[in-house]
PDB file of C-alpha atoms and ligand atoms in Angstrom:
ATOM      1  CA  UNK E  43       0.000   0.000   0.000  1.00  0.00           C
ATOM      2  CA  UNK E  44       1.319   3.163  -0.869  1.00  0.00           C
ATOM      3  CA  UNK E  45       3.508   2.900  -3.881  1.00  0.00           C
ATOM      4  CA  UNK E  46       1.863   5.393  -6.029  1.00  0.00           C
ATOM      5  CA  UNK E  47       0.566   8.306  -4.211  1.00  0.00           C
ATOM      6  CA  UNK E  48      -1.558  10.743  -5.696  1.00  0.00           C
ATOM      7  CA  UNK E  49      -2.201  13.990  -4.542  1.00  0.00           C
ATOM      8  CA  UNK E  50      -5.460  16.721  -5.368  1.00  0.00           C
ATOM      9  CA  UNK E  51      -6.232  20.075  -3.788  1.00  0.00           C
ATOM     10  CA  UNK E  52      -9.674  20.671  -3.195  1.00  0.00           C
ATOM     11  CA  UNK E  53     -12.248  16.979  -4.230  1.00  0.00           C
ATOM     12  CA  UNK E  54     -15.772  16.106  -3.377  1.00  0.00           C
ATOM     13  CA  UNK E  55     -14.387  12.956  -1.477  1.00  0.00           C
ATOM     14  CA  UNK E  56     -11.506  10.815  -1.741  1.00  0.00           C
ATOM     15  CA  UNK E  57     -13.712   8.051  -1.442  1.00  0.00           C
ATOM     16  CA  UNK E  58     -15.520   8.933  -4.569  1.00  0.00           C
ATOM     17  CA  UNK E  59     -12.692   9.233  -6.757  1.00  0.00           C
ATOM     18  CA  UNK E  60     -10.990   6.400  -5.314  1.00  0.00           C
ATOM     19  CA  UNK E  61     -14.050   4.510  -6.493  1.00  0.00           C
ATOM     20  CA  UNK E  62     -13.898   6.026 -10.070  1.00  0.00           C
ATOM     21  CA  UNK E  63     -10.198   5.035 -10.271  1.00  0.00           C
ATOM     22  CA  UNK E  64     -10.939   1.302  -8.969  1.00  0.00           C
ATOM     23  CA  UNK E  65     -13.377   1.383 -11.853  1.00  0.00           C
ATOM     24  CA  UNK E  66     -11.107   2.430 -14.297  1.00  0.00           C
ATOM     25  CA  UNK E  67      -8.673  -0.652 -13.338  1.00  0.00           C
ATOM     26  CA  UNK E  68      -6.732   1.147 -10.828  1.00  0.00           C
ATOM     27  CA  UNK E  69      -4.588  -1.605  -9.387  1.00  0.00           C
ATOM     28  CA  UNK E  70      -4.145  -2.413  -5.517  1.00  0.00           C
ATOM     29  CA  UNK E  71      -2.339   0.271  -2.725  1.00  0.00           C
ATOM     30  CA  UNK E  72      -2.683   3.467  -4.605  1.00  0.00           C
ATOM     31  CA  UNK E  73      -3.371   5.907  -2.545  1.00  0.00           C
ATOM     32  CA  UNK E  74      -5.056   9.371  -2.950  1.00  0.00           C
ATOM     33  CA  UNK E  75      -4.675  12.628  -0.849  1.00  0.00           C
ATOM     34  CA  UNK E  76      -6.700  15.643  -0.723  1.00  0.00           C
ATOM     35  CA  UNK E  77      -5.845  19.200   0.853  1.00  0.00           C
ATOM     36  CA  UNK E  78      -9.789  19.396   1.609  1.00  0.00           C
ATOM     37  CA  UNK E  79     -12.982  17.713   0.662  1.00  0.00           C
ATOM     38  CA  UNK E  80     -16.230  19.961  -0.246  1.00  0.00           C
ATOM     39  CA  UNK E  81     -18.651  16.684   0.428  1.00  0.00           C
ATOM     40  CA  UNK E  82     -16.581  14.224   2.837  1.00  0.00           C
ATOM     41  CA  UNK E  83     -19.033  11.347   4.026  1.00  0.00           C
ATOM     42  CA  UNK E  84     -18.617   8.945   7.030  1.00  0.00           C
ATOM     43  CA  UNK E  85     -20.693   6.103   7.775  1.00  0.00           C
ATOM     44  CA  UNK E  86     -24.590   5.716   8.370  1.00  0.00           C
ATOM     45  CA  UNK E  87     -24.736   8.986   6.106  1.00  0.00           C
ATOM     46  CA  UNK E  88     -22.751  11.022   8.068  1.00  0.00           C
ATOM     47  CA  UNK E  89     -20.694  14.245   6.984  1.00  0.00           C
ATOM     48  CA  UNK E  90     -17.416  14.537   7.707  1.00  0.00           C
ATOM     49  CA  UNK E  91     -15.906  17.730   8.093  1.00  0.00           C
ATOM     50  CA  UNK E  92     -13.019  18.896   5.701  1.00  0.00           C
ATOM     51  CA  UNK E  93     -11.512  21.899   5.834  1.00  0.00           C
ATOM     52  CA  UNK E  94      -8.266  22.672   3.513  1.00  0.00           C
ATOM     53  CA  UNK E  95      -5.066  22.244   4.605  1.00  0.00           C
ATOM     54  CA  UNK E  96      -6.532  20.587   8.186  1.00  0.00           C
ATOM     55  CA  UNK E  97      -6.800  17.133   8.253  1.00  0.00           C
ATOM     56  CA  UNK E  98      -6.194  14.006   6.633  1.00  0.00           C
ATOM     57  CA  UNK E  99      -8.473  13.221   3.720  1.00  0.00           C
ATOM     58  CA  UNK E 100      -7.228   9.676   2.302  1.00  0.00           C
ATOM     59  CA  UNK E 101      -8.827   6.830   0.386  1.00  0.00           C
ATOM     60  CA  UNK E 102      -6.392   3.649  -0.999  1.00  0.00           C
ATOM     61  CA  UNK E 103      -7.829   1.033  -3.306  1.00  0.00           C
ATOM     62  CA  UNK E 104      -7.725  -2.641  -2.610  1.00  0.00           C
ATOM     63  CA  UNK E 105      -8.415  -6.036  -4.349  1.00  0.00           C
ATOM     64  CA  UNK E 106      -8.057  -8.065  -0.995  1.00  0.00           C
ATOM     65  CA  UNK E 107      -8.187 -11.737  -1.558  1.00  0.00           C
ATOM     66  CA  UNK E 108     -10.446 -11.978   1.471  1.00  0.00           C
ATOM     67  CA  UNK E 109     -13.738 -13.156   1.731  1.00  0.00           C
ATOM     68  CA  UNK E 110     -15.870 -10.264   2.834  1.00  0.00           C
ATOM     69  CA  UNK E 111     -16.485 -11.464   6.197  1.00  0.00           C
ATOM     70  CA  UNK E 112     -13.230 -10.727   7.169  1.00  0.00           C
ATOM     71  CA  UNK E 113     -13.306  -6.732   5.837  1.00  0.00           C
ATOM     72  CA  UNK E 114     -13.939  -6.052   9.543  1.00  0.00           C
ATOM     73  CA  UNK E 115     -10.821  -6.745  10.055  1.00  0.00           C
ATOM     74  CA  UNK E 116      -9.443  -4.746   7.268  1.00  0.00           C
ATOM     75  CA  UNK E 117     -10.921  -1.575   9.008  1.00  0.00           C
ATOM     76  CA  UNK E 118      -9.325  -2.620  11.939  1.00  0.00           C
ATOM     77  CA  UNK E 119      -5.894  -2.927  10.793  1.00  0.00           C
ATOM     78  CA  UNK E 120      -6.416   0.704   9.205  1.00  0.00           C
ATOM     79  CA  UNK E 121      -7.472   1.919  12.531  1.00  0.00           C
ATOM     80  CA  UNK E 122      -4.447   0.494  14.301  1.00  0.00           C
ATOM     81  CA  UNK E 123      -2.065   2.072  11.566  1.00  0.00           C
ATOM     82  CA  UNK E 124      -3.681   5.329  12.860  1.00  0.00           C
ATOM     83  CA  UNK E 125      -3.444   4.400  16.518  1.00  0.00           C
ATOM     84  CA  UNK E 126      -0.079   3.388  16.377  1.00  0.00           C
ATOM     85  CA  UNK E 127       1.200   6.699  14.657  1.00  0.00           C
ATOM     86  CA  UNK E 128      -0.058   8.791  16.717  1.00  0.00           C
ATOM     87  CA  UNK E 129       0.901   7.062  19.819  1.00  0.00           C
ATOM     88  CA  UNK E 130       4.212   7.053  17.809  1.00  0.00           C
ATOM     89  CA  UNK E 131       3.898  11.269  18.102  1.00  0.00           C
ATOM     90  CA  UNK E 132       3.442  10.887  22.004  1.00  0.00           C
ATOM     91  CA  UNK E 133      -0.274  11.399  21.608  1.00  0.00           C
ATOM     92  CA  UNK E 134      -1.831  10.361  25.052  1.00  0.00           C
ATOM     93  CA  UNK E 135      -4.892   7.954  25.899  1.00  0.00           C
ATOM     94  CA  UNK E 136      -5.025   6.656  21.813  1.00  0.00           C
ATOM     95  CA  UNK E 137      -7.685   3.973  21.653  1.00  0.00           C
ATOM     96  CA  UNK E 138      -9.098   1.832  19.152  1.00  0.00           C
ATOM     97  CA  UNK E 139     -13.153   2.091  19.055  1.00  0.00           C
ATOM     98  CA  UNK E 140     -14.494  -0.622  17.775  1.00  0.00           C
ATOM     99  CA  UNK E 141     -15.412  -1.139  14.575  1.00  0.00           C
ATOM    100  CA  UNK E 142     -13.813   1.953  12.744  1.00  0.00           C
ATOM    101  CA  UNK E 143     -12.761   4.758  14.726  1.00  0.00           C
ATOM    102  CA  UNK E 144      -9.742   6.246  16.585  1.00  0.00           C
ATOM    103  CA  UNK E 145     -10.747   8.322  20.196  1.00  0.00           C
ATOM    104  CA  UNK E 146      -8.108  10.613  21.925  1.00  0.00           C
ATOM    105  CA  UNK E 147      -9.267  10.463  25.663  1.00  0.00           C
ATOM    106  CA  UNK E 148     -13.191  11.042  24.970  1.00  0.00           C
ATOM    107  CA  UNK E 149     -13.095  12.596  21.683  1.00  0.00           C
ATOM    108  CA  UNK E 150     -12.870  10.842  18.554  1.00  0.00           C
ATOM    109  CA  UNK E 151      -9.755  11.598  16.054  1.00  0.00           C
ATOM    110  CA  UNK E 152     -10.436   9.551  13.538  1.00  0.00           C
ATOM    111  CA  UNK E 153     -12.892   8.085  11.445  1.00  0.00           C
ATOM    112  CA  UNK E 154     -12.629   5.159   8.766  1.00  0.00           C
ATOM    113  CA  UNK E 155     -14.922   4.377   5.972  1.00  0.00           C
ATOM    114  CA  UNK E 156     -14.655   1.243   4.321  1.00  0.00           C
ATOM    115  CA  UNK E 157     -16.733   0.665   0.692  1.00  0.00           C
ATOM    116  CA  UNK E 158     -17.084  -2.563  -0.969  1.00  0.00           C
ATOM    117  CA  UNK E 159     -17.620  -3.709  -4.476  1.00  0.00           C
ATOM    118  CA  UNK E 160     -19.139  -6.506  -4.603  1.00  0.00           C
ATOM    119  CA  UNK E 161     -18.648  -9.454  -7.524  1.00  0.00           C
ATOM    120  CA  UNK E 162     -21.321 -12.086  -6.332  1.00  0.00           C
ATOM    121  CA  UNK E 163     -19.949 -13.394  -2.595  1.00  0.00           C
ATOM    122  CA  UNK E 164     -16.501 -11.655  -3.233  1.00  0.00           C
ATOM    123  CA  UNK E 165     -14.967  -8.752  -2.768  1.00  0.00           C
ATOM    124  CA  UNK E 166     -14.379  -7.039  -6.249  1.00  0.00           C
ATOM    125  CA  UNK E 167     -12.848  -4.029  -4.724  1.00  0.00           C
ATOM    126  CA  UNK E 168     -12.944  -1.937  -2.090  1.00  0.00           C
ATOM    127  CA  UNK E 169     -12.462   1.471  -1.533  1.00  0.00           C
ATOM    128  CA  UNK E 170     -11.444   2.669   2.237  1.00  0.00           C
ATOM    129  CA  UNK E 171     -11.084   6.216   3.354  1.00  0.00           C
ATOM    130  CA  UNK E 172      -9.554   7.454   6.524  1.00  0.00           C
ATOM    131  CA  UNK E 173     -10.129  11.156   7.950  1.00  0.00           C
ATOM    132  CA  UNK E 174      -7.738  11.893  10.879  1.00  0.00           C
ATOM    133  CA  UNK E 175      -8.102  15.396  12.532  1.00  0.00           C
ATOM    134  CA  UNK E 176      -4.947  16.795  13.015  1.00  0.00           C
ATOM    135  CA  UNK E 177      -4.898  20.624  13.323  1.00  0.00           C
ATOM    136  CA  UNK E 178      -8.253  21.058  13.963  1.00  0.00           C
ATOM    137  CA  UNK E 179      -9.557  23.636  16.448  1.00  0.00           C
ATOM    138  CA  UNK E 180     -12.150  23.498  18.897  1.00  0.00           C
ATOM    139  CA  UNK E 181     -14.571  25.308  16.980  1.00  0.00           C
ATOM    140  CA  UNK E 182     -13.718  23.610  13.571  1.00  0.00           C
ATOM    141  CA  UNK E 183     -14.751  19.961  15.137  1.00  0.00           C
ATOM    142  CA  UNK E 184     -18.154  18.892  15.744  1.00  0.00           C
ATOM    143  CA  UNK E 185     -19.522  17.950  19.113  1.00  0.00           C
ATOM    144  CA  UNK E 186     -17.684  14.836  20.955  1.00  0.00           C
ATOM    145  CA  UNK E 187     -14.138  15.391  18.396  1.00  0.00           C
ATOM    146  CA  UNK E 188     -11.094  16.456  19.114  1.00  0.00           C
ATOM    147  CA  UNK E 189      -8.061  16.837  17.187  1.00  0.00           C
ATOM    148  CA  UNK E 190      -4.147  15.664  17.424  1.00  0.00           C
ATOM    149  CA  UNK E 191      -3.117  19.464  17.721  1.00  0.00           C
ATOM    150  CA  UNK E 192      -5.780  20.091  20.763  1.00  0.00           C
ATOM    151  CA  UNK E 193      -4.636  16.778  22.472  1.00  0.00           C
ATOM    152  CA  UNK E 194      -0.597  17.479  21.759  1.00  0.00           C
ATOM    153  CA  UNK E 195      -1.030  21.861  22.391  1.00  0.00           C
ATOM    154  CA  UNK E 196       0.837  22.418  18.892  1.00  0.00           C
ATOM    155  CA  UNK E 197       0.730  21.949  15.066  1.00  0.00           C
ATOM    156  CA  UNK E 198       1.027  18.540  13.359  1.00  0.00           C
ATOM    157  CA  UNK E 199       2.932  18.627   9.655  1.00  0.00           C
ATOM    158  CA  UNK E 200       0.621  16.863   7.688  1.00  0.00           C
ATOM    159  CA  UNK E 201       2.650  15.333   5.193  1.00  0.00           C
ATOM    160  CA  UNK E 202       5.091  13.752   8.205  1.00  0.00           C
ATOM    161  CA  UNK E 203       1.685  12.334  10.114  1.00  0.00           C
ATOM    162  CA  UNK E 204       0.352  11.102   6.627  1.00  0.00           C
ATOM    163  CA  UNK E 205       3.617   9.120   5.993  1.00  0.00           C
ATOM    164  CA  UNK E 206       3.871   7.508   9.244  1.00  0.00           C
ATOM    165  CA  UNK E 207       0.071   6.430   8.828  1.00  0.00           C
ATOM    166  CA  UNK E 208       0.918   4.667   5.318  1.00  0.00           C
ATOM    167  CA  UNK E 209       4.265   3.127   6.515  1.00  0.00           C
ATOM    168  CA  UNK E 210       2.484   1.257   9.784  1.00  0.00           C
ATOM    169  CA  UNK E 211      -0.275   0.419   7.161  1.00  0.00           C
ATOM    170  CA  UNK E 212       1.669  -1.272   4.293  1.00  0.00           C
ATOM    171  CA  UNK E 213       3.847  -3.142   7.028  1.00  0.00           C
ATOM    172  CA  UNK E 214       0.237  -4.061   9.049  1.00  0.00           C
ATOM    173  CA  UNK E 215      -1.716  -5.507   5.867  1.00  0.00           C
ATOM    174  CA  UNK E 216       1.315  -6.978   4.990  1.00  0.00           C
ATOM    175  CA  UNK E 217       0.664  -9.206   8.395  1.00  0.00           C
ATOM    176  CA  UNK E 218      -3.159  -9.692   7.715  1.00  0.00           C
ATOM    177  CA  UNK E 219      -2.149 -11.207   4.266  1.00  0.00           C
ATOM    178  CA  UNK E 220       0.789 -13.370   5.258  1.00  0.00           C
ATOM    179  CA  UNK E 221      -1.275 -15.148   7.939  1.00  0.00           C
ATOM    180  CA  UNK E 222       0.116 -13.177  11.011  1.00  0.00           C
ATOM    181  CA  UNK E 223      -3.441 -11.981  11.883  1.00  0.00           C
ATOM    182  CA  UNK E 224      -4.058 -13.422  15.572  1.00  0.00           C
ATOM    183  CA  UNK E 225      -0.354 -10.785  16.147  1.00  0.00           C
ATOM    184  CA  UNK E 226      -2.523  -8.195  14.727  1.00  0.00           C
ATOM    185  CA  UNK E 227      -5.540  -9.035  16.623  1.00  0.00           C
ATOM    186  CA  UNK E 228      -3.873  -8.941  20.132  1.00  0.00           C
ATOM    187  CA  UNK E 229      -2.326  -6.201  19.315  1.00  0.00           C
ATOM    188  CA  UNK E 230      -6.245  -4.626  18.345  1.00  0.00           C
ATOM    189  CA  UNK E 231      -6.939  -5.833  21.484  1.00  0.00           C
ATOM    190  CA  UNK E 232      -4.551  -4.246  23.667  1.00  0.00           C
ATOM    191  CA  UNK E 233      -5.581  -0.650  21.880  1.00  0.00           C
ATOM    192  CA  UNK E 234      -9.127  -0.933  22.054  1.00  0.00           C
ATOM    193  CA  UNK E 235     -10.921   1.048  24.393  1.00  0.00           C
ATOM    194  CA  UNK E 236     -14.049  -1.421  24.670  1.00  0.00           C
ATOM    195  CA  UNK E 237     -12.879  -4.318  27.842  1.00  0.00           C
ATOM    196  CA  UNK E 238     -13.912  -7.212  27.092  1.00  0.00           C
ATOM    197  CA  UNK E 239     -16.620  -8.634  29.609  1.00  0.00           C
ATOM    198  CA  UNK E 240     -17.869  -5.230  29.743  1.00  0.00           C
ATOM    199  CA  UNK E 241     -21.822  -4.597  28.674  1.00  0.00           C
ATOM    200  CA  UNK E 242     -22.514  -3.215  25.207  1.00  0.00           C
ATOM    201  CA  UNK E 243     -24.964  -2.140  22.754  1.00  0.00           C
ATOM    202  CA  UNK E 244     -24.774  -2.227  19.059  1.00  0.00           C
ATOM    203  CA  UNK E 245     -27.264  -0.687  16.901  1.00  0.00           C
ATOM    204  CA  UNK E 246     -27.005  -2.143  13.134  1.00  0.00           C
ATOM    205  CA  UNK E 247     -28.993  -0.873  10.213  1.00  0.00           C
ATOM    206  CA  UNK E 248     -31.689  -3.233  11.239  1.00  0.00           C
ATOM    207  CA  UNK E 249     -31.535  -4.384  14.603  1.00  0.00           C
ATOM    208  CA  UNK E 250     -30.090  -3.529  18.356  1.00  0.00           C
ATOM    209  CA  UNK E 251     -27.804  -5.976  20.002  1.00  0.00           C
ATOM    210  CA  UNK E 252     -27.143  -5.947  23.799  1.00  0.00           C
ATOM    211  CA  UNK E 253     -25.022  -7.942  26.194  1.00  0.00           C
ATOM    212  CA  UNK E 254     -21.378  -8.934  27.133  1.00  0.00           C
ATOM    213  CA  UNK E 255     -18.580  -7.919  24.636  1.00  0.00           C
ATOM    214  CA  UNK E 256     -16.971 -11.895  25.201  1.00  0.00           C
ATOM    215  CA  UNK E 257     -14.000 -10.707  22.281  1.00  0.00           C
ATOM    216  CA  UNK E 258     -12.962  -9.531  18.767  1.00  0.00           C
ATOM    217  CA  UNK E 259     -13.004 -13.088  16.399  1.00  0.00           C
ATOM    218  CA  UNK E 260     -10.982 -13.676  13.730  1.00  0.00           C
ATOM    219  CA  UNK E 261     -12.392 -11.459  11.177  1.00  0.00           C
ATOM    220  CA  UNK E 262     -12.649  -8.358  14.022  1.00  0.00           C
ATOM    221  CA  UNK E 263     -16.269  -8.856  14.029  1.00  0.00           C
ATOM    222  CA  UNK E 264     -17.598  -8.319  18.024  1.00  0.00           C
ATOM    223  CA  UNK E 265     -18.562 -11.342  19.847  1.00  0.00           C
ATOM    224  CA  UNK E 266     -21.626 -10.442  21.972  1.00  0.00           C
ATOM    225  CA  UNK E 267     -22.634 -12.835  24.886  1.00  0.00           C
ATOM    226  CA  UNK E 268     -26.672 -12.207  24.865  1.00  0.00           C
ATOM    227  CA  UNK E 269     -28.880 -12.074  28.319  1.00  0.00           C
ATOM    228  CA  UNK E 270     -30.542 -15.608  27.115  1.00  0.00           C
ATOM    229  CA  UNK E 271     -26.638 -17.312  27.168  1.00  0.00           C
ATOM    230  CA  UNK E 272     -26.617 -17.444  23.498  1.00  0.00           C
ATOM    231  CA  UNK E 273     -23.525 -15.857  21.617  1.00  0.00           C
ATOM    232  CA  UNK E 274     -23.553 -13.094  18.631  1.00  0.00           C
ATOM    233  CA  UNK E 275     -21.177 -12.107  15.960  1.00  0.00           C
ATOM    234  CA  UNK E 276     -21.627  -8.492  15.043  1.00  0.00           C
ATOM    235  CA  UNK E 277     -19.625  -7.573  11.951  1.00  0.00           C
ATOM    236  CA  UNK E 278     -20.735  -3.308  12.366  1.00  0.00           C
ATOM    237  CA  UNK E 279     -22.498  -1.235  13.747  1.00  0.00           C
ATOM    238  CA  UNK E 280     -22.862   1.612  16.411  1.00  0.00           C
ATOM    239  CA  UNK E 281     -21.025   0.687  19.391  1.00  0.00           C
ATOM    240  CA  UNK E 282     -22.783   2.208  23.234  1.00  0.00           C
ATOM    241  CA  UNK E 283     -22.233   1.720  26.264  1.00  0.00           C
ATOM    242  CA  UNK E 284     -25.784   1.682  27.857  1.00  0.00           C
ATOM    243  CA  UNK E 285     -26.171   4.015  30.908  1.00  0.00           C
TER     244      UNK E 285
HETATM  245  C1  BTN D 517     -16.681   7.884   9.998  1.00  0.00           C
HETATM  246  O1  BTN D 517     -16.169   8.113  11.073  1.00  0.00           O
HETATM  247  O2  BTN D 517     -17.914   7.794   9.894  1.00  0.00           O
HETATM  248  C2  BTN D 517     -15.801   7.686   8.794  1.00  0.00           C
HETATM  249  C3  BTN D 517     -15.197   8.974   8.323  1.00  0.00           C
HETATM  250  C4  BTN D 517     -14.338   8.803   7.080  1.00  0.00           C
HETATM  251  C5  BTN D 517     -13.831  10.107   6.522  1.00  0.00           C
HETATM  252  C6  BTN D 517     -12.857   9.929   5.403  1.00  0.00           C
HETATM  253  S1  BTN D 517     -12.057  11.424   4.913  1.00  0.00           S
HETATM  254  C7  BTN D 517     -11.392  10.653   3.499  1.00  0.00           C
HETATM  255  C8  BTN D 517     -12.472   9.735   2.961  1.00  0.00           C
HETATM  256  N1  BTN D 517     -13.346  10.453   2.053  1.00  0.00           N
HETATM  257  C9  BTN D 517     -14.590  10.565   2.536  1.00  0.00           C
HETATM  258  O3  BTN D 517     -15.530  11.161   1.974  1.00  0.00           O
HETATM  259  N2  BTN D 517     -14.665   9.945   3.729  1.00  0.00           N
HETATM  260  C10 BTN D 517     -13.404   9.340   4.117  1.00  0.00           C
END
């Protein structure tokens, strides 16, 4: 991942041309950049806020040989690249939230959106986009965000930050691929913020899930321990912590 880099000013989203380039035949681990984007989009329809010359706006092709149940874990190992950079840049209290984002203390720093095409049961292509905020200020984040500059009291060079992201990202799919993914996992693990045994709610597209997280499996999808005894693999959703 990251051999060709390609770099743009001011896009829609990063995700959308990303897609448009898959399309065209665009082959694995190119990577696209953008100084700002004027629609960026996170998941369940959410907008993601842009501005130029402020955060990280990246999408990278793949054409994973991996069945789409283990994509989860795909987004994982993007959100651990992430982790482990800035932790790398003595950011403080980094943790991993379950299933795609990256929280600084309370506030969440990063957010990862991962697209699939689909050819029948496989995985054509898929497109996944990372936003980090990095020199965002208070009043540029929305509620319950923060920002690597707020959390470290100075500027962040983008370019440096970008880098380090890609680098612990080629080496870390490099491990999913060659079969080193239970290393990966516990290493998940030990970053995420959710402890295991603790009670959790997920809210899919269609339905709410509630009970013990029991652990991550091997595709990073959350194993849920129900009130009836029975056991349930969640492979997304919105992760809670009811009250
Ligand atoms: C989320 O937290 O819901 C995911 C946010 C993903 C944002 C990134 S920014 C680069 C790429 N292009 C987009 O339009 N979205 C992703």
């Amino acid at each position: 991942i990251g051999k060709k880099l390609l770099a743009y000013d001011l896009v829609t989203s990063t995700n959308d041309l990303a897609h448009f380039l898959a399309e065209s035949g665009e082959p694995q681990g190119t990577v696209l950049f953008a100084n700002g984007q004027t629609q960026g989009r996170g998941r369940l329809g959410n907008a993601w806020n842009s501005p130029v010359g402020k955060g990280i706006y990246c999408s990278f092709i793949l054409r994973p040989e991996l069945e789409v149940a283990r994509m989860p874990l795909v987004t994982l190992t993007v959100a651990m690249a992430i982790a482990k950079a800035l932790k790398g840049i003595h950011v403080d209290k980094v943790s991993i939230k379950w299933p795609n984002d990256v929280y600084v203390g309370h506030g969440k720093v990063a957010g990862i959106l991962t697209e699939m095409h689909l050819e029948g049961d496989r995985v054509g292509y898929a497109v996944v986009g990372l936003g980090v905020n990095v020199n965002l200020s208070r009043g540029e984040l929305p509620p319950g965000a923060t920002s690597v500059a707020l959390a470290l009291k100075r500027e962040v060079d983008l370019v440096d930050l970008s880098h380090i992201i890609i680098k612990n990202l080629d080496r870390l799919y490099a491990d999913l691929l060659e079969g080193r993914s239970r290393e990966l996992l516990g290493m998940i693990k030990e970053s995420s913020g959710l402890i295991l045994g603790e009670r959790v709610r997920v809210v899919t597209a269609n339905h709410v899930v509630e009970g013990y997280a029991l652990d991550f499996d091997e595709n990073g999808s959350l194993v849920i321990r129900l009130d009836n005894g029975c056991c349930q693999v969640v492979h997304t959703g919105h992760l809670e912590k009811p009250g």
